[in-house]
Amino acid sequence: MLKTRVIPVLSLKGSGIIKTHKFKTQTYLGDPLNAVKIFNEKEVDELVILDIFASKENREPNYSKIKNIATECFMPLAYGGGIKTIEHIKKVFDQGVEKVIINSASTNYQLITNAAKIYGTQSIVVSVDIKKNIWGSHEAYTFSGTKKNKISLDSHIQNIAKAGAGELILQSIDNDSVMKGFDLKLIEKVSNQLEIPIVALGGAGELNHFKEAISHGASAVAAGSMFVFKGKHRAVLINYPTQKDLKNILN
Amino acid sequence: MNLEENKQNICSRCVMDGSDPEITYNSQGVCNHCERYDSLVQTRTFSGDVAKTELSKVIASIKASGKNKEYDCIIGVSGGVDSTYVAYRIKEMGLNPLAIHFDNGWNSELAVSNIEKTLDKLDIDLHTYVIDWDVFSDLQKAFLNASTPDGEIPTDHAINALLFKEASKRGIKYIISGMNFATESMAVRMWSYGHSDWTYIKDVYKKFGNGQSLKPYPHFSFFDLFNWTFLKRIKVVSILNYMDYNKDEAMEVLKNELDWVYYGGKHYESVYTRFYQGYILPKKFNIDKRRGHVSDLIRAGQLTRKEALKELEKETYPSAEMLNHDMDFVHKKFDYTEKEFNQIMKQPTKSFLEFKNKASKVDKIKLVLNFLRKKGILSK
């Protein structure tokens, strides 16, 4: 069996990285280059970088910034933020990125299909941000969690898979940075409907949460806060479990 | 100066030499740093039984000051040996510290993992201040362009400011420092000046910075220092001066008890410090900080003069490969081309004296502090 990937997620804002809480309040984390350098040495499986306000601010990806990060990054790098067209995707790959992530443009299923045809399905990732409504049902949002999708979540994820996405990052807005565990019902519901790998994101606070996500159907797990905060004051300190700890919990 | 003195270029006791332009030697050929050490060591450190009694006294007052509070003291943590050893010892003595970390964008992986292990094993809470990288990198670059050897001052000054600010904000009365007279008694102002001189830092930035506001940068004036020390009564206790502090022994303890890992050079837990001390200072300023460090250890009886001289024959960088990596990384972090950086390396060197500074005031304050320590009014 393939090893379960455990993926840190860093959010870009301007020249720095930040961590949002429920997609709202923000904590400044510093310079992305240094974070990447530390994750390199911690032998991280894969890294996700998201320019989280690019689409909302109607910006194209910041290619020179992506290049700077990609050249420092020894592990496979996935980039998302501001990607709307095949040209954007091409330019992002040109900077040395291994996977692109489509979020706000994900209802443009044709884009996913075209990109998967050109670059191979394994390098096209779609991420979906999900919030519960007051009746407790899950709804997908785009543009930094500000715009609700018109299409139902179930139809949306099925369309994404059909269009040819290689994997799906399933992010819970409600659990973002709460660090009390993933939305397991959501993971179960989505993974039951899809064949493609699901990456669970939003809510991880301890190693045990990874195990829960996997047992509910996730193929890989991702986290932001858990890998950048330490202790009750949420002190910024980059960290990543040792391979030994990961083996113990995930095997 | 007579001919005899002129000829001498290295101290007969330690290994300090003419790379400190202000060095002087007495008739025995012993340098001013050794003489200063001899005159101050009694007032700055305790040893033997006195150390034990004094240590338990100071620990008792720290505990009393923190009664019914979440924390009784503040410690700075960098992942380095001194600060980690302080954390270890004060926890052992039953203090309840809050650890503060200044993240200046140059942490090595070893630094963060050392901090993590230490805090986990000792059960200490952490607060981190992450400085805005755009502001801080511009301040560091300003010092590079100012061409003085004080490029590490922006970090050193900010750490002190941050510790006082946090203590003041949280109503904590004690800052436990990892400074220790035994292994770092020496200050060579022509090698590094400005730890407490905000006037100097501001002037360098005004002349060489790109004009951002320095508001996010933790800093302090003499007025702030007076306010913190005398009005708010925040005391800085250099706890290692209350014990026989031996660096090698301390490192052994940390390795065994905390799984702590050595990073191969004094203060090399920061990539920039490693690059600054291992490349910029020796290459551009002809300053080898290890010379000061081993001289301290000679005086403390932790190293022989012969061992020290041998140590200095080694390369300043742990390896050529690491130097290349660090060089690329520094260029990238500062957005310098190789040519731009080499240009900086070639600029004629200057000293803080060519900028606004409060050096004479710093000297006076130091005299007063030493007097107060001698009288037992201030903690060691």
Tab-separated table of N, CA and C in Angstrom, chain A residues 17-158:
chain	number	residue	atom	x	y	z
A	17	ILE	N	3.323	34.748	4.699
A	17	ILE	CA	2.321	33.708	4.879
A	17	ILE	C	1.491	34.014	6.126
A	18	ILE	N	0.231	33.620	6.065
A	18	ILE	CA	-0.675	33.857	7.174
A	18	ILE	C	-1.442	32.577	7.457
A	19	LYS	N	-2.119	32.550	8.610
A	19	LYS	CA	-3.069	31.469	8.862
A	19	LYS	C	-4.398	32.108	9.203
A	20	THR	N	-5.421	31.656	8.489
A	20	THR	CA	-6.755	32.166	8.783
A	20	THR	C	-7.407	31.304	9.869
A	21	HIS	N	-8.434	31.849	10.487
A	21	HIS	CA	-9.243	31.093	11.428
A	21	HIS	C	-10.672	31.153	10.904
A	22	LYS	N	-11.217	29.991	10.561
A	22	LYS	CA	-12.542	29.911	9.937
A	22	LYS	C	-12.653	30.846	8.724
A	23	PHE	N	-11.562	30.991	8.014
A	23	PHE	CA	-11.455	31.852	6.833
A	23	PHE	C	-11.600	33.336	7.170
A	24	LYS	N	-11.551	33.687	8.461
A	24	LYS	CA	-11.742	35.099	8.808
A	24	LYS	C	-10.478	35.705	9.405
A	25	THR	N	-10.343	35.686	10.742
A	25	THR	CA	-9.191	36.368	11.346
A	25	THR	C	-7.879	35.755	10.843
A	26	GLN	N	-6.837	36.569	10.830
A	26	GLN	CA	-5.570	36.138	10.251
A	26	GLN	C	-4.413	36.328	11.223
A	27	THR	N	-3.496	35.376	11.220
A	27	THR	CA	-2.262	35.502	12.001
A	27	THR	C	-1.089	35.489	11.034
A	28	TYR	N	-0.183	36.436	11.202
A	28	TYR	CA	0.997	36.529	10.336
A	28	TYR	C	2.046	35.485	10.747
A	29	LEU	N	2.576	34.771	9.786
A	29	LEU	CA	3.521	33.695	10.100
A	29	LEU	C	4.938	33.944	9.595
A	30	GLY	N	5.122	34.993	8.793
A	30	GLY	CA	6.487	35.308	8.351
A	30	GLY	C	6.736	35.045	6.880
A	31	ASP	N	8.013	34.860	6.571
A	31	ASP	CA	8.480	34.740	5.195
A	31	ASP	C	8.332	33.302	4.699
A	32	PRO	N	7.654	33.093	3.556
A	32	PRO	CA	7.451	31.715	3.096
A	32	PRO	C	8.751	30.953	2.835
A	33	LEU	N	9.786	31.654	2.355
A	33	LEU	CA	11.028	30.947	2.021
A	33	LEU	C	11.597	30.209	3.222
A	34	ASN	N	11.557	30.859	4.375
A	34	ASN	CA	12.125	30.207	5.552
A	34	ASN	C	11.284	29.018	5.992
A	35	ALA	N	9.953	29.181	5.892
A	35	ALA	CA	9.071	28.065	6.256
A	35	ALA	C	9.348	26.872	5.348
A	36	VAL	N	9.493	27.140	4.061
A	36	VAL	CA	9.752	26.059	3.101
A	36	VAL	C	11.079	25.377	3.413
A	37	LYS	N	12.074	26.193	3.729
A	37	LYS	CA	13.406	25.630	4.052
A	37	LYS	C	13.309	24.697	5.260
A	38	ILE	N	12.557	25.104	6.266
A	38	ILE	CA	12.426	24.259	7.459
A	38	ILE	C	11.656	22.977	7.125
A	39	PHE	N	10.582	23.115	6.346
A	39	PHE	CA	9.832	21.902	5.952
A	39	PHE	C	10.691	20.961	5.118
A	40	ASN	N	11.556	21.501	4.262
A	40	ASN	CA	12.499	20.654	3.510
A	40	ASN	C	13.265	19.751	4.452
A	41	GLU	N	13.837	20.396	5.473
A	41	GLU	CA	14.703	19.640	6.374
A	41	GLU	C	13.922	18.684	7.259
A	42	LYS	N	12.638	18.937	7.391
A	42	LYS	CA	11.795	18.032	8.155
A	42	LYS	C	11.275	16.878	7.292
A	43	GLU	N	11.697	16.856	6.042
A	43	GLU	CA	11.351	15.783	5.106
A	43	GLU	C	9.853	15.570	4.978
A	44	VAL	N	9.206	16.678	4.649
A	44	VAL	CA	7.767	16.676	4.450
A	44	VAL	C	7.425	15.982	3.127
A	45	ASP	N	6.310	15.237	3.089
A	45	ASP	CA	5.936	14.458	1.895
A	45	ASP	C	5.634	15.338	0.686
A	46	GLU	N	4.938	16.422	0.946
A	46	GLU	CA	4.407	17.252	-0.128
A	46	GLU	C	3.991	18.563	0.520
A	47	LEU	N	4.001	19.651	-0.242
A	47	LEU	CA	3.644	20.948	0.339
A	47	LEU	C	2.606	21.626	-0.542
A	48	VAL	N	1.617	22.252	0.103
A	48	VAL	CA	0.607	23.009	-0.635
A	48	VAL	C	0.768	24.493	-0.309
A	49	ILE	N	0.850	25.322	-1.356
A	49	ILE	CA	0.900	26.772	-1.179
A	49	ILE	C	-0.342	27.359	-1.843
A	50	LEU	N	-1.100	28.133	-1.081
A	50	LEU	CA	-2.320	28.732	-1.625
A	50	LEU	C	-2.252	30.254	-1.513
A	51	ASP	N	-2.384	30.921	-2.637
A	51	ASP	CA	-2.505	32.383	-2.617
A	51	ASP	C	-3.995	32.659	-2.412
A	52	ILE	N	-4.396	32.739	-1.140
A	52	ILE	CA	-5.822	32.562	-0.821
A	52	ILE	C	-6.733	33.709	-1.246
A	53	PHE	N	-6.178	34.890	-1.520
A	53	PHE	CA	-7.053	35.996	-1.927
A	53	PHE	C	-6.912	36.348	-3.404
A	54	ALA	N	-6.132	35.561	-4.141
A	54	ALA	CA	-5.853	35.921	-5.537
A	54	ALA	C	-7.133	36.008	-6.372
A	55	SER	N	-7.981	34.963	-6.301
A	55	SER	CA	-9.195	34.976	-7.121
A	55	SER	C	-10.144	36.067	-6.660
A	56	LYS	N	-10.284	36.197	-5.348
A	56	LYS	CA	-11.193	37.209	-4.812
A	56	LYS	C	-10.759	38.611	-5.246
A	57	GLU	N	-9.443	38.811	-5.301
A	57	GLU	CA	-8.934	40.129	-5.705
A	57	GLU	C	-8.699	40.196	-7.211
A	58	ASN	N	-9.166	39.149	-7.893
A	58	ASN	CA	-9.077	39.082	-9.339
A	58	ASN	C	-7.645	39.254	-9.851
A	59	ARG	N	-6.722	38.573	-9.167
A	59	ARG	CA	-5.312	38.633	-9.554
A	59	ARG	C	-4.903	37.331	-10.218
A	60	GLU	N	-3.918	37.412	-11.104
A	60	GLU	CA	-3.291	36.204	-11.629
A	60	GLU	C	-2.302	35.690	-10.592
A	61	PRO	N	-1.895	34.432	-10.699
A	61	PRO	CA	-0.854	33.957	-9.773
A	61	PRO	C	0.393	34.844	-9.852
A	62	ASN	N	1.077	35.005	-8.729
A	62	ASN	CA	2.326	35.765	-8.688
A	62	ASN	C	3.463	34.817	-9.081
A	63	TYR	N	3.773	34.797	-10.386
A	63	TYR	CA	4.679	33.766	-10.902
A	63	TYR	C	6.087	33.848	-10.324
A	64	SER	N	6.591	35.069	-10.132
A	64	SER	CA	7.972	35.157	-9.644
A	64	SER	C	8.059	34.648	-8.202
A	65	LYS	N	7.019	34.936	-7.438
A	65	LYS	CA	6.969	34.426	-6.061
A	65	LYS	C	6.911	32.890	-6.055
A	66	ILE	N	6.092	32.358	-6.957
A	66	ILE	CA	5.960	30.895	-7.040
A	66	ILE	C	7.308	30.274	-7.408
A	67	LYS	N	8.008	30.919	-8.315
A	67	LYS	CA	9.307	30.398	-8.738
A	67	LYS	C	10.304	30.390	-7.582
A	68	ASN	N	10.301	31.514	-6.846
A	68	ASN	CA	11.162	31.622	-5.682
A	68	ASN	C	10.934	30.480	-4.693
A	69	ILE	N	9.664	30.204	-4.461
A	69	ILE	CA	9.312	29.142	-3.509
A	69	ILE	C	9.662	27.782	-4.102
A	70	ALA	N	9.302	27.583	-5.373
A	70	ALA	CA	9.514	26.272	-6.004
A	70	ALA	C	10.992	25.896	-6.050
A	71	THR	N	11.848	26.885	-6.295
A	71	THR	CA	13.272	26.550	-6.376
A	71	THR	C	13.848	26.218	-4.999
A	72	GLU	N	13.189	26.674	-3.941
A	72	GLU	CA	13.671	26.370	-2.591
A	72	GLU	C	13.119	25.041	-2.087
A	73	CYS	N	12.093	24.548	-2.771
A	73	CYS	CA	11.296	23.435	-2.278
A	73	CYS	C	11.840	22.093	-2.789
A	74	PHE	N	12.266	21.215	-1.884
A	74	PHE	CA	12.784	19.912	-2.321
A	74	PHE	C	11.668	18.885	-2.493
A	75	MET	N	10.520	19.131	-1.849
A	75	MET	CA	9.439	18.139	-1.922
A	75	MET	C	8.461	18.542	-3.023
A	76	PRO	N	7.594	17.626	-3.453
A	76	PRO	CA	6.594	17.987	-4.456
A	76	PRO	C	5.749	19.161	-3.958
A	77	LEU	N	5.540	20.136	-4.864
A	77	LEU	CA	4.831	21.350	-4.482
A	77	LEU	C	3.537	21.471	-5.289
A	78	ALA	N	2.453	21.757	-4.585
A	78	ALA	CA	1.181	22.034	-5.251
A	78	ALA	C	0.839	23.488	-5.016
A	79	TYR	N	0.419	24.170	-6.091
A	79	TYR	CA	0.087	25.591	-5.956
A	79	TYR	C	-1.360	25.849	-6.350
A	80	GLY	N	-2.029	26.683	-5.567
A	80	GLY	CA	-3.377	27.121	-5.913
A	80	GLY	C	-3.545	28.603	-5.650
A	81	GLY	N	-4.475	29.235	-6.376
A	81	GLY	CA	-4.747	30.646	-6.167
A	81	GLY	C	-4.707	31.437	-7.455
A	82	GLY	N	-5.852	31.933	-7.882
A	82	GLY	CA	-5.900	32.823	-9.046
A	82	GLY	C	-5.866	32.130	-10.387
A	83	ILE	N	-5.980	30.783	-10.397
A	83	ILE	CA	-5.880	30.066	-11.667
A	83	ILE	C	-7.233	30.004	-12.367
A	84	LYS	N	-7.313	30.586	-13.553
A	84	LYS	CA	-8.575	30.638	-14.285
A	84	LYS	C	-8.500	30.020	-15.671
A	85	THR	N	-7.290	29.990	-16.239
A	85	THR	CA	-7.184	29.553	-17.639
A	85	THR	C	-6.039	28.551	-17.809
A	86	ILE	N	-6.050	27.919	-18.967
A	86	ILE	CA	-4.965	26.997	-19.317
A	86	ILE	C	-3.624	27.731	-19.340
A	87	GLU	N	-3.634	28.997	-19.779
A	87	GLU	CA	-2.382	29.778	-19.809
A	87	GLU	C	-1.818	29.940	-18.402
A	88	HIS	N	-2.713	30.232	-17.451
A	88	HIS	CA	-2.262	30.348	-16.056
A	88	HIS	C	-1.612	29.042	-15.596
A	89	ILE	N	-2.296	27.950	-15.929
A	89	ILE	CA	-1.800	26.638	-15.496
A	89	ILE	C	-0.421	26.367	-16.093
A	90	LYS	N	-0.288	26.683	-17.381
A	90	LYS	CA	0.998	26.467	-18.046
A	90	LYS	C	2.102	27.262	-17.351
A	91	LYS	N	1.800	28.535	-17.086
A	91	LYS	CA	2.813	29.401	-16.479
A	91	LYS	C	3.182	28.933	-15.066
A	92	VAL	N	2.193	28.446	-14.326
A	92	VAL	CA	2.483	27.949	-12.972
A	92	VAL	C	3.398	26.721	-13.046
A	93	PHE	N	3.081	25.803	-13.980
A	93	PHE	CA	3.960	24.632	-14.140
A	93	PHE	C	5.371	25.059	-14.548
A	94	ASP	N	5.464	26.095	-15.367
A	94	ASP	CA	6.779	26.568	-15.819
A	94	ASP	C	7.669	27.032	-14.663
A	95	GLN	N	7.071	27.377	-13.538
A	95	GLN	CA	7.861	27.855	-12.393
A	95	GLN	C	8.445	26.694	-11.583
A	96	GLY	N	8.109	25.463	-11.963
A	96	GLY	CA	8.680	24.322	-11.253
A	96	GLY	C	7.757	23.680	-10.246
A	97	VAL	N	6.448	23.935	-10.423
A	97	VAL	CA	5.460	23.358	-9.515
A	97	VAL	C	5.018	21.999	-10.065
A	98	GLU	N	4.732	21.035	-9.170
A	98	GLU	CA	4.344	19.691	-9.628
A	98	GLU	C	2.846	19.537	-9.851
A	99	LYS	N	2.045	20.258	-9.032
A	99	LYS	CA	0.591	20.131	-9.167
A	99	LYS	C	-0.044	21.507	-9.115
A	100	VAL	N	-1.097	21.713	-9.882
A	100	VAL	CA	-1.851	22.951	-9.711
A	100	VAL	C	-3.194	22.630	-9.062
A	101	ILE	N	-3.672	23.601	-8.307
A	101	ILE	CA	-4.927	23.432	-7.580
A	101	ILE	C	-5.923	24.467	-8.091
A	102	ILE	N	-7.075	23.981	-8.493
A	102	ILE	CA	-8.129	24.879	-8.983
A	102	ILE	C	-9.217	24.940	-7.934
A	103	ASN	N	-9.628	26.152	-7.574
A	103	ASN	CA	-10.656	26.276	-6.550
A	103	ASN	C	-11.799	27.146	-7.064
A	104	SER	N	-11.576	28.451	-7.171
A	104	SER	CA	-12.659	29.338	-7.576
A	104	SER	C	-13.153	29.067	-8.993
A	105	ALA	N	-12.251	28.549	-9.838
A	105	ALA	CA	-12.649	28.256	-11.223
A	105	ALA	C	-13.139	26.816	-11.385
A	106	SER	N	-13.399	26.137	-10.273
A	106	SER	CA	-13.672	24.696	-10.377
A	106	SER	C	-15.036	24.359	-10.978
A	107	THR	N	-15.924	25.366	-11.075
A	107	THR	CA	-17.189	25.056	-11.756
A	107	THR	C	-17.033	25.117	-13.275
A	108	ASN	N	-15.866	25.580	-13.712
A	108	ASN	CA	-15.541	25.512	-15.134
A	108	ASN	C	-14.945	24.130	-15.405
A	109	TYR	N	-15.848	23.132	-15.537
A	109	TYR	CA	-15.380	21.741	-15.631
A	109	TYR	C	-14.560	21.496	-16.888
A	110	GLN	N	-14.829	22.279	-17.921
A	110	GLN	CA	-14.082	22.138	-19.168
A	110	GLN	C	-12.596	22.433	-18.954
A	111	LEU	N	-12.328	23.430	-18.082
A	111	LEU	CA	-10.937	23.790	-17.761
A	111	LEU	C	-10.217	22.599	-17.130
A	112	ILE	N	-10.913	21.925	-16.204
A	112	ILE	CA	-10.320	20.751	-15.547
A	112	ILE	C	-10.011	19.679	-16.590
A	113	THR	N	-10.987	19.426	-17.471
A	113	THR	CA	-10.806	18.398	-18.500
A	113	THR	C	-9.625	18.732	-19.411
A	114	ASN	N	-9.592	19.984	-19.877
A	114	ASN	CA	-8.508	20.379	-20.787
A	114	ASN	C	-7.146	20.270	-20.099
A	115	ALA	N	-7.098	20.732	-18.868
A	115	ALA	CA	-5.822	20.715	-18.145
A	115	ALA	C	-5.362	19.282	-17.911
A	116	ALA	N	-6.310	18.418	-17.538
A	116	ALA	CA	-5.946	17.017	-17.279
A	116	ALA	C	-5.445	16.347	-18.546
A	117	LYS	N	-6.033	16.721	-19.695
A	117	LYS	CA	-5.594	16.140	-20.971
A	117	LYS	C	-4.163	16.538	-21.275
A	118	ILE	N	-3.849	17.808	-21.024
A	118	ILE	CA	-2.501	18.294	-21.366
A	118	ILE	C	-1.454	17.824	-20.353
A	119	TYR	N	-1.768	17.972	-19.071
A	119	TYR	CA	-0.736	17.770	-18.041
A	119	TYR	C	-0.861	16.449	-17.281
A	120	GLY	N	-1.863	15.681	-17.594
A	120	GLY	CA	-2.048	14.410	-16.887
A	120	GLY	C	-2.919	14.623	-15.666
A	121	THR	N	-3.785	13.687	-15.447
A	121	THR	CA	-4.786	13.838	-14.401
A	121	THR	C	-4.145	13.956	-13.013
A	122	GLN	N	-2.978	13.286	-12.814
A	122	GLN	CA	-2.355	13.283	-11.469
A	122	GLN	C	-1.842	14.659	-11.066
A	123	SER	N	-1.677	15.576	-12.027
A	123	SER	CA	-1.123	16.875	-11.643
A	123	SER	C	-2.190	17.973	-11.547
A	124	ILE	N	-3.453	17.582	-11.753
A	124	ILE	CA	-4.533	18.568	-11.639
A	124	ILE	C	-5.379	18.251	-10.405
A	125	VAL	N	-5.323	19.156	-9.453
A	125	VAL	CA	-6.024	18.978	-8.185
A	125	VAL	C	-7.127	20.021	-8.104
A	126	VAL	N	-8.275	19.621	-7.577
A	126	VAL	CA	-9.328	20.609	-7.334
A	126	VAL	C	-9.553	20.679	-5.827
A	127	SER	N	-9.716	21.884	-5.321
A	127	SER	CA	-10.050	21.981	-3.901
A	127	SER	C	-11.428	22.606	-3.758
A	128	VAL	N	-12.152	22.111	-2.774
A	128	VAL	CA	-13.504	22.607	-2.535
A	128	VAL	C	-13.588	23.039	-1.069
A	129	ASP	N	-14.018	24.281	-0.855
A	129	ASP	CA	-14.181	24.808	0.508
A	129	ASP	C	-15.640	24.662	0.919
A	130	ILE	N	-15.842	24.098	2.082
A	130	ILE	CA	-17.217	23.716	2.442
A	130	ILE	C	-17.633	24.255	3.809
A	131	LYS	N	-18.832	24.777	3.842
A	131	LYS	CA	-19.380	25.318	5.082
A	131	LYS	C	-20.725	24.657	5.312
A	132	LYS	N	-21.076	24.449	6.582
A	132	LYS	CA	-22.411	23.920	6.875
A	132	LYS	C	-23.393	25.069	6.939
A	133	ASN	N	-24.590	24.862	6.407
A	133	ASN	CA	-25.614	25.896	6.572
A	133	ASN	C	-26.359	25.663	7.887
A	134	ILE	N	-27.347	26.527	8.177
A	134	ILE	CA	-27.981	26.423	9.501
A	134	ILE	C	-28.758	25.119	9.697
A	135	TRP	N	-29.050	24.429	8.604
A	135	TRP	CA	-29.705	23.125	8.744
A	135	TRP	C	-28.699	21.978	8.811
A	136	GLY	N	-27.432	22.335	8.811
A	136	GLY	CA	-26.397	21.318	8.969
A	136	GLY	C	-26.003	20.623	7.683
A	137	SER	N	-26.493	21.090	6.532
A	137	SER	CA	-26.024	20.434	5.312
A	137	SER	C	-24.852	21.208	4.705
A	138	HIS	N	-23.997	20.463	4.004
A	138	HIS	CA	-22.738	21.017	3.495
A	138	HIS	C	-22.932	21.744	2.179
A	139	GLU	N	-22.334	22.920	2.063
A	139	GLU	CA	-22.399	23.678	0.817
A	139	GLU	C	-21.006	24.165	0.424
A	140	ALA	N	-20.747	24.152	-0.881
A	140	ALA	CA	-19.420	24.556	-1.368
A	140	ALA	C	-19.358	26.061	-1.618
A	141	TYR	N	-18.224	26.630	-1.293
A	141	TYR	CA	-17.990	28.070	-1.480
A	141	TYR	C	-16.732	28.289	-2.312
A	142	THR	N	-16.664	29.445	-2.959
A	142	THR	CA	-15.443	29.832	-3.678
A	142	THR	C	-15.092	31.273	-3.302
A	143	PHE	N	-14.039	31.790	-3.912
A	143	PHE	CA	-13.577	33.159	-3.664
A	143	PHE	C	-13.378	33.421	-2.166
A	144	SER	N	-12.432	32.688	-1.593
A	144	SER	CA	-12.067	32.816	-0.172
A	144	SER	C	-13.270	32.610	0.748
A	145	GLY	N	-14.166	31.741	0.352
A	145	GLY	CA	-15.311	31.411	1.199
A	145	GLY	C	-16.414	32.453	1.197
A	146	THR	N	-16.394	33.342	0.198
A	146	THR	CA	-17.389	34.419	0.216
A	146	THR	C	-18.561	34.149	-0.734
A	147	LYS	N	-18.386	33.222	-1.687
A	147	LYS	CA	-19.421	33.043	-2.695
A	147	LYS	C	-19.926	31.604	-2.697
A	148	LYS	N	-21.219	31.455	-2.464
A	148	LYS	CA	-21.773	30.106	-2.396
A	148	LYS	C	-22.021	29.571	-3.812
A	149	ASN	N	-21.663	28.289	-4.016
A	149	ASN	CA	-21.915	27.670	-5.317
A	149	ASN	C	-23.410	27.517	-5.549
A	150	LYS	N	-23.828	27.682	-6.791
A	150	LYS	CA	-25.242	27.480	-7.111
A	150	LYS	C	-25.553	25.996	-7.201
A	151	ILE	N	-24.586	25.253	-7.662
A	151	ILE	CA	-24.786	23.815	-7.855
A	151	ILE	C	-24.641	23.092	-6.492
A	152	SER	N	-25.342	21.994	-6.306
A	152	SER	CA	-25.262	21.270	-5.029
A	152	SER	C	-23.884	20.638	-4.867
A	153	LEU	N	-23.474	20.412	-3.631
A	153	LEU	CA	-22.152	19.850	-3.375
A	153	LEU	C	-21.979	18.498	-4.055
A	154	ASP	N	-23.003	17.649	-3.929
A	154	ASP	CA	-22.904	16.310	-4.523
A	154	ASP	C	-22.678	16.371	-6.032
A	155	SER	N	-23.478	17.185	-6.701
A	155	SER	CA	-23.308	17.272	-8.157
A	155	SER	C	-21.942	17.858	-8.493
A	156	HIS	N	-21.541	18.869	-7.721
A	156	HIS	CA	-20.265	19.549	-7.977
A	156	HIS	C	-19.096	18.571	-7.903
A	157	ILE	N	-19.016	17.802	-6.839
A	157	ILE	CA	-17.858	16.898	-6.706
A	157	ILE	C	-17.887	15.797	-7.756
A	158	GLN	N	-19.092	15.358	-8.110
A	158	GLN	CA	-19.163	14.328	-9.149
A	158	GLN	C	-18.718	14.877	-10.501
